[in-house]
Short mmCIF file of C-alpha atoms in Angstrom, two decimals:
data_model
loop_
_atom_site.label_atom_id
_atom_site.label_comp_id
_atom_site.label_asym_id
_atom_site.label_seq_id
_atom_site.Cartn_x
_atom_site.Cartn_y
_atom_site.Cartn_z
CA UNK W 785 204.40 187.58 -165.66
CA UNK W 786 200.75 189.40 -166.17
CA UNK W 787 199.08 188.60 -169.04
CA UNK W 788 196.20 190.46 -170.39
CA UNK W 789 193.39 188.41 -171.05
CA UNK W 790 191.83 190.94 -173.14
CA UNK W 791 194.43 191.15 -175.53
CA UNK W 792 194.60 187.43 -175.70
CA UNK W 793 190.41 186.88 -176.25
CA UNK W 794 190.56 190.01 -178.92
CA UNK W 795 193.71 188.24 -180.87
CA UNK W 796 191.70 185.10 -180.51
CA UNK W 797 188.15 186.39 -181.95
CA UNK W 798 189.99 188.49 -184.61
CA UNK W 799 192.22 185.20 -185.61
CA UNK W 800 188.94 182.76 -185.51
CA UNK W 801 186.61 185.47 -187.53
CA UNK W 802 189.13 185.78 -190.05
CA UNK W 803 189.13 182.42 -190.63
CA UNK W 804 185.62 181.53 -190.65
CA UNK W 805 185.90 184.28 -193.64
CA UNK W 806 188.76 182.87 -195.22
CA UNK W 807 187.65 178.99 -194.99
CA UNK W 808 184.43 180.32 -196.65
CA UNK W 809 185.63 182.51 -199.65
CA UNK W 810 189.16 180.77 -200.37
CA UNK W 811 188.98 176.66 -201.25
CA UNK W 812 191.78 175.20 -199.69
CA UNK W 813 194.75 174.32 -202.17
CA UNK W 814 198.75 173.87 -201.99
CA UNK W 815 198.61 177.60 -204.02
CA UNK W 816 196.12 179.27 -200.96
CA UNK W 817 198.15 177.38 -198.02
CA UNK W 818 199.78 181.20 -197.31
CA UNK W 819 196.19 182.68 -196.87
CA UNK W 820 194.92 180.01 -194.96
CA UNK W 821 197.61 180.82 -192.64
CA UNK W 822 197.22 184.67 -192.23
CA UNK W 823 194.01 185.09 -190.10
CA UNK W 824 196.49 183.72 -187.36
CA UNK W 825 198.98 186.06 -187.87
CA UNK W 826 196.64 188.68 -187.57
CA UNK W 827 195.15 187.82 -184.71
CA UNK W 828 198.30 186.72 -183.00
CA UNK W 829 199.57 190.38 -184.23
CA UNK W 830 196.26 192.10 -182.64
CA UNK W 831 197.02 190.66 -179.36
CA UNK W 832 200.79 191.87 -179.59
CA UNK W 833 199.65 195.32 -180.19
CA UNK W 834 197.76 195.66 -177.46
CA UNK W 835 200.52 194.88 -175.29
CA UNK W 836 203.58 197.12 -175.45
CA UNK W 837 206.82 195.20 -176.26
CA UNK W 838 208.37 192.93 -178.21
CA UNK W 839 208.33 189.76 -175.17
CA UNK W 840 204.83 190.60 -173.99
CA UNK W 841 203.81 190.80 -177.66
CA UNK W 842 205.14 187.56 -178.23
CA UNK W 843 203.75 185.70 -175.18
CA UNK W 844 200.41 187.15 -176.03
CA UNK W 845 199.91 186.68 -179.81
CA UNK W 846 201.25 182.98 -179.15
CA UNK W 847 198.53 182.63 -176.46
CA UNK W 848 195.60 184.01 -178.67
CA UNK W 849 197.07 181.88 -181.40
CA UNK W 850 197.35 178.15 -179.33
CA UNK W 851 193.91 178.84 -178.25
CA UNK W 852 192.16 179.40 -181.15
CA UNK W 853 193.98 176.49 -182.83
CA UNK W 854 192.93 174.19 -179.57
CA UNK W 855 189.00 175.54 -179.75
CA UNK W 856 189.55 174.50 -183.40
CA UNK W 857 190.89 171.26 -182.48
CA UNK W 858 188.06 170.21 -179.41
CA UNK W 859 185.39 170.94 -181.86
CA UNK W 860 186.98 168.66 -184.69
CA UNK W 861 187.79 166.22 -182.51
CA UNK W 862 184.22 166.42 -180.98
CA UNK W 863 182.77 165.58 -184.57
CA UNK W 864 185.01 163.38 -185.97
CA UNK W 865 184.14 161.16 -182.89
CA UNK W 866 180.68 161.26 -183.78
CA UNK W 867 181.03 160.35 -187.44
CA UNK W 868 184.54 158.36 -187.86
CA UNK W 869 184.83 156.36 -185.09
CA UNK W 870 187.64 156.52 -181.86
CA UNK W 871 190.49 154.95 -183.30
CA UNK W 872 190.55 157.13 -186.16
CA UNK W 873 189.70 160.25 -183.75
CA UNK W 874 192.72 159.81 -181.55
CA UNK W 875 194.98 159.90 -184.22
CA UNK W 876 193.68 163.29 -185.65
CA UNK W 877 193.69 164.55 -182.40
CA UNK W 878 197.14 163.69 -181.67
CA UNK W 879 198.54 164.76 -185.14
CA UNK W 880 196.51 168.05 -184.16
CA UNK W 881 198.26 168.20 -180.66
CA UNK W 882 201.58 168.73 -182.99
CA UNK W 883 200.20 171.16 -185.31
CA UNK W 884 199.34 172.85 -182.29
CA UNK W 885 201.93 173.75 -181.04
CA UNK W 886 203.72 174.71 -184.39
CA UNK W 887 200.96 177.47 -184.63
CA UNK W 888 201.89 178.94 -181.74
CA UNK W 889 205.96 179.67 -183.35
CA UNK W 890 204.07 182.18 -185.93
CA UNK W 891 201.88 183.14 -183.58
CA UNK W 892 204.51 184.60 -181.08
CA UNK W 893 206.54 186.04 -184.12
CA UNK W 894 203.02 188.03 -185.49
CA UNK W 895 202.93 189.07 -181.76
CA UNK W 896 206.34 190.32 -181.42
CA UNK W 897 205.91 192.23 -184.36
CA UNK W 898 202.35 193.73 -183.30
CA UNK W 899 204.64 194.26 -180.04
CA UNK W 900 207.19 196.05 -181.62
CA UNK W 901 204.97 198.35 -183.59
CA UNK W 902 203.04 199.56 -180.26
CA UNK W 903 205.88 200.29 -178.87
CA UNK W 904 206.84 202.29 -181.60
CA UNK W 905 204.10 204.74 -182.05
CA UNK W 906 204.14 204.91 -178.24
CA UNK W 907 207.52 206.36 -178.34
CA UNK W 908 206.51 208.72 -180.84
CA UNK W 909 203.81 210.37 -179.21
CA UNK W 910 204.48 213.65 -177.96
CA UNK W 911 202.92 215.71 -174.82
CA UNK W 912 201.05 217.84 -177.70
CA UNK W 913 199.01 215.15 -178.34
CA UNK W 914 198.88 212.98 -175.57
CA UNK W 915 196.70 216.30 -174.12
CA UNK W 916 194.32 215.99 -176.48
#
């Protein structure tokens, strides 16, 4: 199995920038769940793209997406140590742990896809304009 880093830090900064932007603009609400949730399908679709194929697409737009959600994690974790206290702390992070690694299902489905479509317009390219 190679995996392309490159792929997987692009999904990652594309998912996390997306959702500095969306955390800032968008108040977070039952109604705005669904665009809470799509700067990691983006990113995890990003990553897919890069890669050609629908299983490399997956394994790579789950990978940006877990890591992005785990940076997101350390650093809440990180403050809500300093400010709530340890007891409190290791139950967000474990709760987190879970959420974690439901992230990374959508994640590898948004990669798939991004996958899927690379693959596509690769097949469609023709000599013609590969030569240019």
């Amino acid at each position: 199995m190679d995996i392309n880093w490159r792929a997987v830090f692009v999904g990652f900064l594309v998912a996390v920038t997306l959702g500095l932007i969306v955390s800032w603009l968008v108040p977070p609400t039952q109604s705005t769940a669904f665009v809470h949730v799509l700067p990691g399908l983006i990113g995890g679709a990003v990553a897919g793209y890069m890669v050609a194929g629908v299983g490399d697409g997956a394994l790579h737009g789950g990978l940006a997406t877990v890591f992005g959600g785990l940076l997101t994690l350390v650093v809440l974790t990180v403050f809500a140590a300093l400010f709530t206290g340890l007891v409190f702390t290791l139950g967000a992070f474990i709760v987190g742990l879970v959420v974690l690694f439901g992230q990374a299902i959508p994640g590898a489905i948004a990669g798939a896809f991004g996958g899927w479509v690379s693959g596509r317009a690769e097949a469609r390219e023709t000599p013609a304009t590969e030569a240019r």
